[in-house]
Coordinates of C-alpha atoms in Angstrom, one line a residue:
M1 CA 24.4 -0.2 -6.2
S2 CA 20.4 -0.2 -7.3
L3 CA 17.3 0.6 -5.2
L4 CA 14.8 -2.5 -5.0
V5 CA 12.0 -3.3 -3.5
V6 CA 10.3 -6.7 -3.0
G7 CA 6.7 -6.6 -1.1
L8 CA 2.9 -7.1 -0.6
S9 CA -0.1 -5.2 0.3
H10 CA -3.8 -5.2 0.3
R11 CA -3.6 -4.7 -3.3
S12 CA -1.7 -7.8 -4.2
A13 CA -2.9 -10.1 -1.8
P14 CA -5.7 -11.1 0.6
V15 CA -6.3 -10.2 4.0
S16 CA -5.6 -13.5 4.8
V17 CA -2.2 -13.9 3.4
L18 CA -1.2 -10.4 5.1
E19 CA -2.4 -11.6 8.5
R20 CA -0.4 -14.4 8.4
A21 CA 2.6 -12.4 6.8
A22 CA 2.3 -9.7 9.3
L23 CA 5.8 -9.0 11.2
T24 CA 6.5 -8.0 15.0
A25 CA 8.5 -5.2 15.8
D26 CA 11.3 -7.4 16.4
G27 CA 10.7 -9.5 13.6
Q28 CA 10.9 -6.2 11.1
I29 CA 14.4 -5.5 13.2
K30 CA 15.8 -9.0 12.2
L31 CA 14.8 -8.9 8.6
A32 CA 16.6 -5.7 8.2
Q33 CA 19.5 -7.2 9.8
D34 CA 19.3 -10.1 7.6
T35 CA 19.0 -8.1 4.4
V36 CA 22.2 -6.4 5.1
A37 CA 24.2 -9.5 6.1
A38 CA 23.3 -11.2 2.6
E39 CA 25.6 -10.7 -0.2
P40 CA 23.3 -8.9 -2.8
A41 CA 22.3 -6.0 -0.2
A42 CA 24.1 -2.6 1.2
E43 CA 21.7 -1.3 3.0
A44 CA 17.9 -2.3 4.0
A45 CA 14.8 -0.8 5.4
V46 CA 11.6 -2.3 6.0
L47 CA 8.0 -0.5 6.1
A48 CA 5.2 -2.7 7.8
T49 CA 1.7 -1.3 8.5
C50 CA -1.4 -3.4 9.2
N51 CA -1.6 -3.8 5.1
R52 CA 1.7 -3.9 3.7
I53 CA 4.8 -5.3 4.1
E54 CA 7.9 -4.0 1.8
L55 CA 11.5 -4.9 1.9
Y56 CA 13.7 -1.6 0.7
A57 CA 17.4 -2.6 -0.1
D58 CA 20.3 -1.1 -2.1
V59 CA 21.6 -4.1 -3.9
D60 CA 24.2 -4.8 -6.9
K61 CA 22.8 -7.5 -8.5
F62 CA 19.1 -7.2 -9.7
H63 CA 18.0 -11.0 -10.0
A64 CA 20.2 -12.3 -6.9
G65 CA 18.6 -9.7 -5.0
V66 CA 14.9 -10.3 -6.1
A67 CA 15.7 -13.8 -5.0
E68 CA 17.5 -13.2 -1.5
L69 CA 14.6 -10.6 -0.8
S70 CA 12.0 -12.9 -1.2
T71 CA 13.6 -15.5 0.4
L72 CA 13.9 -13.2 3.4
L73 CA 10.4 -12.2 3.2
A74 CA 9.5 -15.6 3.1
Q75 CA 11.5 -16.9 6.0
H76 CA 10.6 -14.2 8.7
S77 CA 6.9 -14.1 7.7
G78 CA 6.4 -18.2 8.3
V79 CA 4.7 -18.2 5.1
G80 CA 6.3 -20.6 2.5
L81 CA 8.2 -19.2 -0.2
D82 CA 6.2 -21.0 -3.2
E83 CA 2.9 -19.6 -1.4
L84 CA 3.9 -15.9 -1.0
T85 CA 5.6 -15.6 -4.3
P86 CA 2.2 -15.2 -6.5
Y87 CA 1.6 -12.0 -4.4
L88 CA 4.7 -10.3 -4.3
Y89 CA 5.5 -7.2 -6.2
V90 CA 9.0 -5.8 -7.4
H91 CA 9.9 -2.1 -8.1
Y92 CA 13.3 -1.4 -9.1
E93 CA 15.3 2.0 -9.4
D94 CA 13.5 4.6 -10.7
R95 CA 9.8 2.5 -10.3
A96 CA 10.6 2.0 -6.8
V97 CA 11.3 5.4 -6.4
H98 CA 7.9 6.3 -7.3
H99 CA 6.4 3.5 -5.2
L100 CA 7.8 4.3 -2.5
F101 CA 6.4 8.8 -3.7
T102 CA 3.0 7.4 -4.1
V103 CA 3.2 5.2 -0.6
A104 CA 4.1 8.6 1.0
C105 CA 1.3 10.4 -0.6
G106 CA -1.4 8.4 0.3
L107 CA -2.2 7.4 -3.1
D108 CA -1.4 3.5 -2.2
S109 CA -3.1 3.5 0.5
M110 CA -6.4 1.4 1.4
V111 CA -8.1 5.0 1.8
V112 CA -6.6 6.9 -0.7
G113 CA -4.9 10.1 0.9
E114 CA -4.6 8.7 4.3
G115 CA -1.6 10.7 6.1
Q116 CA -0.8 8.1 8.8
I117 CA 1.3 6.5 6.2
L118 CA 3.7 9.7 6.9
G119 CA 4.5 8.6 10.6
Q120 CA 5.1 5.0 9.5
I121 CA 7.5 6.0 7.1
K122 CA 9.2 7.8 9.4
D123 CA 9.2 5.0 12.3
S124 CA 10.6 2.8 9.7
L125 CA 13.5 5.1 8.5
A126 CA 14.2 5.9 12.3
R127 CA 14.4 2.2 13.0
A128 CA 16.6 1.6 10.0
Q129 CA 19.0 4.4 11.5
E130 CA 19.3 3.3 14.9
L131 CA 20.2 -0.5 13.4
H132 CA 22.4 1.2 10.7
T133 CA 21.0 -0.7 8.3
A134 CA 20.3 2.5 6.6
G135 CA 23.2 4.5 4.4
R136 CA 23.2 7.0 1.8
L137 CA 20.7 6.0 -0.8
L138 CA 17.8 5.0 1.6
N139 CA 18.5 8.0 4.1
D140 CA 18.0 10.0 1.0
L141 CA 14.6 8.0 -0.6
F142 CA 12.8 7.9 3.2
Q143 CA 13.6 11.5 4.0
Q144 CA 12.7 12.9 0.1
A145 CA 9.8 10.8 0.8
L146 CA 8.5 12.5 3.7
R147 CA 8.7 15.9 2.2
V148 CA 6.8 14.8 -1.0
G149 CA 4.5 13.2 1.3
K150 CA 4.3 16.5 3.2
R151 CA 4.2 18.7 -0.5
A152 CA 1.1 16.7 -1.6
H153 CA -1.1 17.0 1.5
S154 CA 0.0 21.3 1.4
E155 CA 0.2 21.9 -2.1
T156 CA -3.4 20.0 -2.8
G157 CA -7.0 19.0 -1.8
I158 CA -5.5 15.4 -1.6
D159 CA -6.9 15.5 2.2
R160 CA -10.3 15.7 1.2
A161 CA -10.0 12.5 -0.8
G162 CA -8.9 10.8 1.8
Q163 CA -9.1 10.2 5.7
S164 CA -7.6 7.9 8.4
L165 CA -8.4 4.6 8.1
V166 CA -10.0 5.3 12.1
T167 CA -12.1 7.5 10.4
F168 CA -13.1 5.6 7.4
G169 CA -13.4 2.6 10.2
L170 CA -15.9 4.8 12.0
E171 CA -17.8 5.6 9.3
Q172 CA -18.4 2.2 8.5
L173 CA -19.7 1.5 11.6
A174 CA -21.8 4.0 11.6
S175 CA -23.8 3.0 8.1
G176 CA -21.6 6.1 6.3
G177 CA -24.0 8.6 8.5
A178 CA -22.1 11.4 10.6
V179 CA -19.7 9.9 13.2
E180 CA -20.7 12.7 15.5
K181 CA -24.3 11.7 15.5
W182 CA -23.9 8.0 15.8
A183 CA -21.0 8.3 18.6
H184 CA -22.8 10.7 20.6
G185 CA -23.4 9.6 24.1
K186 CA -21.6 5.7 23.4
R187 CA -19.2 4.2 25.9
A188 CA -16.1 3.4 23.9
L189 CA -13.2 0.6 24.7
V190 CA -9.9 0.7 23.2
I191 CA -7.7 -1.9 23.2
G192 CA -4.2 -1.0 22.6
A193 CA -1.9 2.0 23.1
G194 CA -0.3 2.5 19.6
S195 CA -0.3 5.1 17.0
M196 CA -3.8 3.3 16.0
S197 CA -5.3 2.9 19.0
S198 CA -4.3 6.7 20.3
L199 CA -5.8 8.0 17.1
A200 CA -9.1 6.2 17.5
A201 CA -9.7 7.2 21.3
A202 CA -8.9 10.8 19.9
T203 CA -11.3 10.7 17.4
L204 CA -13.7 9.0 19.3
A205 CA -13.4 11.7 21.9
R206 CA -13.8 14.7 19.7
A207 CA -17.1 12.6 18.4
G208 CA -18.4 13.2 21.9
V209 CA -18.8 9.8 23.2
A210 CA -19.7 9.4 26.8
E211 CA -16.5 8.0 28.0
V212 CA -13.5 6.4 26.7
V213 CA -11.8 3.5 28.1
I214 CA -8.3 2.2 27.4
A215 CA -6.6 -1.4 28.1
N216 CA -3.1 -2.1 27.2
R217 CA -0.6 -4.8 27.8
T218 CA 1.6 -2.2 29.4
H219 CA -1.0 -0.4 31.8
E220 CA 1.9 2.6 32.0
R221 CA 1.0 3.5 28.5
A222 CA -2.9 3.1 28.7
E223 CA -2.5 5.4 31.9
R224 CA -0.2 8.2 29.8
L225 CA -2.6 8.0 27.0
A226 CA -6.0 8.5 28.9
Q227 CA -3.8 11.6 30.7
I228 CA -3.4 12.6 27.5
L229 CA -7.2 12.9 26.8
N230 CA -8.4 14.2 30.1
E231 CA -5.8 17.2 29.5
A232 CA -7.1 17.6 25.9
D233 CA -8.6 21.0 25.3
D234 CA -10.6 20.4 22.3
T235 CA -12.6 17.7 24.2
D236 CA -13.7 17.4 28.1
V237 CA -15.1 13.2 27.4
P238 CA -13.7 11.5 30.2
A239 CA -11.1 8.7 30.1
R240 CA -9.7 5.9 32.0
A241 CA -7.2 3.0 32.1
V242 CA -7.4 -0.3 32.9
P243 CA -5.4 -3.7 32.6
M244 CA -5.8 -6.0 29.8
E245 CA -7.9 -8.7 32.2
S246 CA -10.8 -6.2 32.2
V247 CA -11.3 -6.4 28.8
R248 CA -14.3 -8.8 28.7
A249 CA -16.1 -6.8 31.7
E250 CA -15.8 -3.3 29.9
L251 CA -17.0 -4.8 27.0
T252 CA -20.2 -5.9 28.4
R253 CA -20.7 -2.0 29.0
A254 CA -19.1 -0.5 26.0
D255 CA -21.1 0.2 22.9
I256 CA -18.3 0.6 20.7
A257 CA -14.7 -1.3 20.7
V258 CA -11.8 -0.5 18.8
S259 CA -8.8 -2.9 19.0
C260 CA -5.3 -2.5 17.3
T261 CA -2.9 -4.2 18.9
G262 CA 0.6 -6.1 18.1
A263 CA -1.0 -9.4 19.5
T264 CA 0.3 -12.9 17.5
G265 CA -3.4 -14.2 18.4
L266 CA -7.1 -13.0 19.1
V267 CA -7.8 -10.4 21.7
L268 CA -11.2 -11.0 21.3
D269 CA -13.0 -14.6 20.6
A270 CA -16.5 -14.9 19.1
E271 CA -17.5 -16.4 22.9
A272 CA -16.6 -13.3 24.8
V273 CA -18.1 -11.2 21.9
A274 CA -21.4 -13.1 22.5
A275 CA -21.0 -13.1 26.5
A276 CA -20.8 -9.1 26.3
V277 CA -23.6 -9.2 24.1
E278 CA -25.6 -11.3 26.3
G279 CA -24.5 -9.3 29.3
R280 CA -26.0 -6.1 28.0
T281 CA -29.3 -7.7 26.1
G282 CA -29.8 -10.6 29.0
H283 CA -30.7 -12.9 26.1
A284 CA -28.9 -15.8 24.1
V285 CA -27.3 -14.7 21.0
A286 CA -28.3 -16.2 17.9
V287 CA -26.0 -17.0 15.1
E288 CA -27.1 -15.7 11.9
E289 CA -26.3 -18.2 9.8
G290 CA -27.7 -16.6 6.4
H291 CA -25.7 -13.8 6.9
E292 CA -22.5 -15.8 7.2
E293 CA -23.6 -17.5 4.1
R294 CA -24.2 -14.4 2.2
R295 CA -20.7 -12.7 3.3
T296 CA -18.7 -15.9 2.4
T297 CA -20.3 -16.9 -1.0
T298 CA -17.4 -17.9 -3.5
K299 CA -17.6 -18.0 -7.2
A300 CA -17.0 -21.6 -6.9
D301 CA -20.2 -21.6 -4.6
A302 CA -21.9 -20.3 -7.5
R303 CA -20.9 -23.1 -9.6
K304 CA -22.5 -25.2 -7.2
T305 CA -25.8 -23.2 -7.3
P306 CA -28.3 -25.2 -9.8
L307 CA -30.4 -22.4 -12.0
P308 CA -33.7 -21.5 -11.6
P309 CA -36.0 -22.7 -14.0
A310 CA -37.0 -21.1 -17.3
G311 CA -39.7 -18.5 -17.0
V312 CA -38.2 -17.4 -13.3
G313 CA -37.5 -13.7 -12.3
A314 CA -36.0 -11.2 -15.1
D315 CA -35.3 -14.0 -17.5
E316 CA -38.2 -15.3 -18.2
A317 CA -38.3 -13.2 -21.5
C318 CA -34.7 -15.1 -22.4
P319 CA -35.2 -16.8 -26.0
L320 CA -33.2 -19.5 -24.7
D321 CA -34.1 -22.6 -22.9
L322 CA -32.0 -22.3 -20.1
T323 CA -33.1 -25.7 -18.9
A324 CA -32.2 -27.5 -21.9
P325 CA -28.9 -29.7 -21.5
G326 CA -25.6 -28.1 -22.9
F327 CA -26.4 -24.9 -20.8
S328 CA -23.9 -24.2 -18.2
V329 CA -24.6 -22.9 -14.5
M330 CA -22.3 -19.7 -15.3
G331 CA -24.7 -18.2 -17.7
E332 CA -23.1 -19.4 -21.1
A333 CA -24.5 -21.6 -23.5
A334 CA -23.6 -24.4 -25.8
V335 CA -25.3 -23.2 -29.1
A336 CA -23.1 -24.9 -31.6
G337 CA -25.3 -25.4 -34.3
M338 CA -28.0 -23.0 -33.1
D339 CA -30.2 -21.3 -35.9
A340 CA -29.2 -18.1 -37.0
A341 CA -33.2 -16.8 -35.9
T342 CA -32.5 -18.2 -32.8
L343 CA -29.2 -15.9 -32.0
E344 CA -30.9 -12.9 -33.7
Q345 CA -33.3 -13.1 -31.0
H346 CA -30.9 -13.6 -28.2
A347 CA -29.1 -10.7 -29.3
A348 CA -32.1 -8.4 -29.2
W349 CA -32.8 -9.7 -25.8
A350 CA -29.0 -9.3 -24.7
A351 CA -29.3 -6.0 -25.7
G352 CA -32.2 -4.9 -23.1
S353 CA -35.3 -5.8 -25.7
A354 CA -37.9 -7.7 -24.0
V355 CA -39.2 -11.1 -26.4
D356 CA -41.8 -13.5 -26.0
R357 CA -41.1 -17.2 -26.1
R358 CA -44.1 -19.3 -28.0
G359 CA -44.5 -22.4 -29.1
G360 CA -43.3 -25.3 -27.1
G361 CA -41.3 -28.8 -27.4
T362 CA -37.9 -28.1 -29.3
S363 CA -39.1 -25.9 -31.8
H364 CA -39.3 -21.7 -30.8
A365 CA -41.2 -18.6 -32.5
F366 CA -40.2 -15.7 -31.3
K367 CA -41.5 -12.1 -31.0
A368 CA -40.1 -9.0 -29.7
V369 CA -42.0 -6.9 -27.9
G370 CA -41.5 -2.8 -28.0
E371 CA -39.4 -2.9 -31.1
V372 CA -40.1 -4.0 -34.9
R373 CA -38.7 -7.3 -35.6
R374 CA -34.8 -7.4 -36.7
T375 CA -34.4 -10.2 -39.5
P376 CA -31.2 -11.8 -40.2
E377 CA -31.1 -9.5 -43.3
A378 CA -31.5 -6.6 -41.6
D379 CA -28.3 -7.2 -39.5
P380 CA -26.2 -9.7 -41.0
E381 CA -22.7 -8.9 -39.2
L382 CA -24.0 -9.2 -36.1
I383 CA -25.6 -13.0 -37.3
S384 CA -22.4 -13.6 -38.8
A385 CA -20.2 -12.8 -35.8
L386 CA -22.6 -14.7 -33.4
A387 CA -22.6 -17.4 -35.1
A388 CA -18.6 -18.0 -35.9
T389 CA -18.6 -17.2 -31.8
A390 CA -20.5 -20.2 -31.5
A391 CA -19.0 -22.3 -34.1
T392 CA -15.0 -21.5 -32.4
V393 CA -15.7 -21.6 -28.9
G394 CA -19.4 -23.4 -28.6
R395 CA -20.9 -20.9 -26.5
I396 CA -22.1 -17.3 -26.5
P397 CA -22.3 -14.9 -23.6
E398 CA -26.3 -14.8 -22.3
H399 CA -25.7 -11.3 -20.4
R400 CA -27.8 -13.1 -17.8
R401 CA -29.0 -10.8 -15.0
P402 CA -28.3 -11.8 -11.5
E403 CA -30.5 -13.2 -9.4
P404 CA -31.8 -10.7 -6.6
V405 CA -30.5 -12.3 -3.2
A406 CA -32.9 -12.6 -0.3
E407 CA -31.9 -10.4 2.3
F408 CA -32.3 -11.8 6.2
P409 CA -33.2 -9.0 8.6
R410 CA -31.0 -8.4 11.3
P411 CA -31.6 -6.8 14.4
E412 CA -30.3 -3.5 15.0
P413 CA -26.5 -3.7 17.0
V414 CA -25.9 -3.1 20.4
L415 CA -22.2 -3.6 20.1
F416 CA -20.1 -2.0 17.1
L417 CA -16.6 -4.0 16.8
L418 CA -13.4 -1.7 14.7
D419 CA -10.6 -4.4 14.3
L420 CA -7.9 -2.4 12.5
A421 CA -5.2 -5.1 13.6
M422 CA -3.0 -7.1 11.6
P423 CA -3.1 -10.1 12.3
R424 CA -6.9 -9.4 13.1
D425 CA -7.7 -8.8 17.0
I426 CA -11.4 -9.8 16.9
D427 CA -12.6 -13.7 15.7
A428 CA -14.2 -12.7 12.4
A429 CA -16.7 -15.1 13.7
A430 CA -18.5 -12.6 15.3
H431 CA -19.7 -11.2 12.1
R432 CA -22.5 -13.8 12.5
L433 CA -23.3 -12.7 16.1
A434 CA -27.1 -11.1 16.1
G435 CA -26.8 -8.1 18.1
V436 CA -23.4 -7.2 16.9
R437 CA -21.7 -4.8 13.8
L438 CA -17.9 -5.9 13.5
V439 CA -15.9 -3.5 11.1
D440 CA -12.4 -5.0 10.2
I441 CA -9.5 -4.8 7.6
E442 CA -10.8 -7.1 5.1
S443 CA -14.4 -5.0 4.8
L444 CA -12.5 -2.0 4.9
A445 CA -10.7 -3.3 1.7
E446 CA -14.1 -3.7 -0.1
A447 CA -15.6 -0.8 1.0
S448 CA -12.6 1.5 -0.3
A449 CA -12.2 -0.5 -3.5
D450 CA -15.4 2.0 -4.5
A451 CA -14.8 5.1 -2.3
P452 CA -14.8 7.8 -4.9
M453 CA -11.4 9.1 -6.0
A454 CA -11.0 12.9 -5.4
A455 CA -10.1 15.3 -8.6
D456 CA -6.5 16.3 -6.6
V457 CA -5.7 13.0 -7.0
D458 CA -4.3 13.6 -10.6
Q459 CA -2.8 16.6 -9.0
V460 CA -0.7 14.3 -6.7
R461 CA 0.3 12.1 -9.4
R462 CA 1.9 14.9 -11.2
I463 CA 3.9 15.8 -8.0
V464 CA 5.1 12.2 -7.7
S465 CA 6.2 11.9 -11.6
D466 CA 8.2 15.4 -10.8
E467 CA 10.0 14.4 -7.9
V468 CA 10.5 11.2 -8.9
A469 CA 12.6 12.5 -12.7
A470 CA 14.2 15.2 -9.4
F471 CA 15.4 12.5 -7.4
G472 CA 17.0 10.3 -10.1
A473 CA 18.8 13.2 -11.2
A474 CA 19.7 14.5 -8.0
L475 CA 20.8 10.3 -7.4
R476 CA 22.5 10.1 -10.9
A477 CA 24.6 13.6 -10.0
A478 CA 25.8 12.0 -6.9
H479 CA 26.6 9.0 -8.5
I480 CA 29.6 11.0 -9.9
T481 CA 30.4 13.1 -6.9
P482 CA 33.1 11.0 -5.7
T483 CA 34.8 11.1 -9.0
V484 CA 35.3 14.5 -9.4
V485 CA 36.0 14.6 -5.3
A486 CA 39.2 12.2 -6.6
L487 CA 40.0 14.4 -10.1
R488 CA 40.1 17.3 -7.6
T489 CA 42.0 15.8 -5.2
M490 CA 44.7 14.5 -7.6
A491 CA 44.7 18.4 -8.9
A492 CA 45.8 19.2 -5.5
D493 CA 47.9 16.5 -4.8
V494 CA 49.9 17.9 -8.5
V495 CA 50.2 20.9 -7.4
A496 CA 51.4 20.3 -4.0
G497 CA 54.3 18.7 -5.9
E498 CA 55.2 21.1 -8.5
I499 CA 54.9 24.0 -5.2
A500 CA 57.5 22.0 -3.6
R501 CA 59.5 21.8 -6.6
L502 CA 60.0 25.1 -7.1
D503 CA 61.0 25.9 -3.3
G504 CA 63.9 23.7 -4.3
R505 CA 64.7 25.6 -7.4
L506 CA 64.6 28.9 -5.7
P507 CA 65.2 28.5 -2.2
G508 CA 65.6 32.6 -2.6
L509 CA 61.5 33.3 -2.5
D510 CA 60.5 35.2 0.6
D511 CA 57.1 33.8 1.6
K512 CA 54.8 36.3 0.1
Q513 CA 56.4 35.6 -3.1
R514 CA 55.7 31.9 -2.4
S515 CA 52.3 32.3 -1.3
E516 CA 51.4 34.8 -4.6
I517 CA 53.0 31.7 -6.6
R518 CA 51.0 29.1 -4.8
Q519 CA 47.5 30.7 -5.3
A520 CA 48.3 31.7 -9.0
V521 CA 48.9 28.0 -9.6
H522 CA 45.7 27.1 -7.5
R523 CA 43.5 29.5 -9.5
V524 CA 44.5 28.3 -12.8
V525 CA 43.9 24.8 -11.7
D526 CA 40.6 25.3 -10.4
K527 CA 39.4 27.5 -13.9
L528 CA 40.7 24.6 -15.5
L529 CA 38.7 22.3 -13.9
H530 CA 35.6 24.2 -13.3
A531 CA 33.7 23.7 -16.5
P532 CA 34.5 20.6 -17.2
T533 CA 33.5 19.3 -13.4
V534 CA 30.0 21.4 -13.5
R535 CA 29.1 20.3 -17.1
V536 CA 29.7 16.7 -16.7
K537 CA 27.5 16.6 -13.2
Q538 CA 24.9 18.0 -15.4
L539 CA 25.3 15.6 -18.2
A540 CA 25.5 12.9 -15.3
A541 CA 22.0 13.9 -14.0
E542 CA 20.2 13.3 -17.0
P543 CA 19.0 9.4 -18.2
G544 CA 21.7 7.3 -19.1
G545 CA 24.2 9.7 -17.6
A546 CA 26.0 6.7 -15.5
G547 CA 28.6 6.8 -18.2
Y548 CA 30.4 9.7 -17.7
A549 CA 31.6 9.0 -14.2
D550 CA 33.7 5.8 -16.3
A551 CA 34.4 8.3 -18.8
L552 CA 36.1 10.9 -16.4
R553 CA 38.1 8.1 -14.4
T554 CA 39.7 6.6 -17.8
L555 CA 40.4 10.6 -19.3
F556 CA 42.5 11.6 -16.0
D557 CA 43.6 7.7 -15.2
L558 CA 42.2 8.1 -11.6
D559 CA 43.0 5.1 -9.2
P560 CA 39.6 3.4 -8.8
E561 CA 40.4 3.1 -4.8
T562 CA 40.3 6.5 -4.5
V563 CA 37.2 6.9 -5.8
A564 CA 35.9 4.1 -4.2
S565 CA 37.5 5.0 -0.5
V566 CA 35.2 8.6 -0.9
S567 CA 32.2 6.6 -1.2
R568 CA 32.8 4.7 1.7
A569 CA 33.8 7.6 3.7
E570 CA 30.0 9.2 2.5
D571 CA 28.2 6.1 3.5
S572 CA 29.6 5.7 6.9
T573 CA 28.5 9.2 7.2
E574 CA 24.9 8.3 6.1
K575 CA 24.9 5.0 8.2
N576 CA 26.3 6.8 11.6
R577 CA 23.8 9.6 11.5
G578 CA 21.4 9.3 14.2
P579 CA 17.8 8.9 14.0
L580 CA 15.3 11.5 12.7

């Protein structure tokens, strides 16, 4: 059997796909159960967070396993297999181990170095243990991943590189400023009472908000979280629980709202947000069309945008006539047949030199400003390369600088919204409302792409590599253990048979003599087997050592069913192990 993981995350799929593929708690349970019921898989565990969905399994066939796990993910997520497949990634054996260890250390998180993933991995393992879908392999893998993640955080400064998704989101709401200064004195509403919402409530309380209001579908959980906050020693911020029906009314009084629930639909639509802002300001909320257009402009939209006339903005010095036919709106020109002098002038301009456009019509005379004019003879290789490119592909890159985007002033926000749910809790249309600042998973992904990496990340990567090698060696060594156990069992049976024959031939031996003979024979057998079994475990732990188990079974003519029974007994023990 071999480890296989199939999944998708914020690194492989857009938020819109992750949102549609998100699994409920019941969906995760059903996926794990259906996976072990499938033919290629013997064990299964599901790791689902707000920005990843991964299915881990112990399979006996790679290709059949990939096909089955991909199909199951598509069926349970509700996203068609054809649509889902381009966003799936597959890791096998050592690469699968490396992936989970990397995830556990926070290196694959949206916010590099965050530690919340360790709790999510622990929950995933506990769920698999409760369902008895985790056997020896996944138990060992997930428990070791937890140890590796803890080691990374204790031995390196990865915590300085990363932070929780909650903290990162609040920093985005504060426009990169100090969260404590920004949040001080504000009223906060937290929707949900799960781990992420609890962390948000505690973080806001420590930041010095005036009040924390908690709303949850199960009112008892909201009351429990409010009680914990009120009894905390590190803050004196009051907290209270309200039913979900009061969310709209509380939103009118709140300055900050954080939502992270397991709801499959919107918790706050744009109308509710607009009503809350109107209730605070007493004025109708304007919809900022310009802001939304800037936010959703795509490359496809850019192709429809006409170029400005030549001489406009920063491109006025470009020697090429951008209004002439044959120039595409993507900033590339059809220049087949263009003379070498024009190509040379374009090269100088693209390199950063200014050039003056002289003359008119279709004849151009150019003069470089600020440098000595280069002639074709002075740089023949460059001219030849440009001309060859033009002749081959019919165009050369213009290196055009982007046109400045007009900024539309936005009023200062009166309501700050942080949506950490997947699928989203807050209507994305709230982005367009004046007086509202919304940060969601999609905007956090964009912001985190530019976040600086700490120097400690390299050290964590080395830890991961070392731990993967050690886990692989232990796994290969464990693979031969049932064979060694079967060999020693066979040797013990041989000794017992010979002692029985001796008793029949020498009935006059007393108990002391019989015991001495028995111990002597056992010592001889143990000494003969010790060195070979220790050495074969060492060899099996090395890369490519899987064949030693087969060699041992062949040399000693071991019964394959005996070896298999030992393996089944060990797997049964692991599957019956209680949750962590």
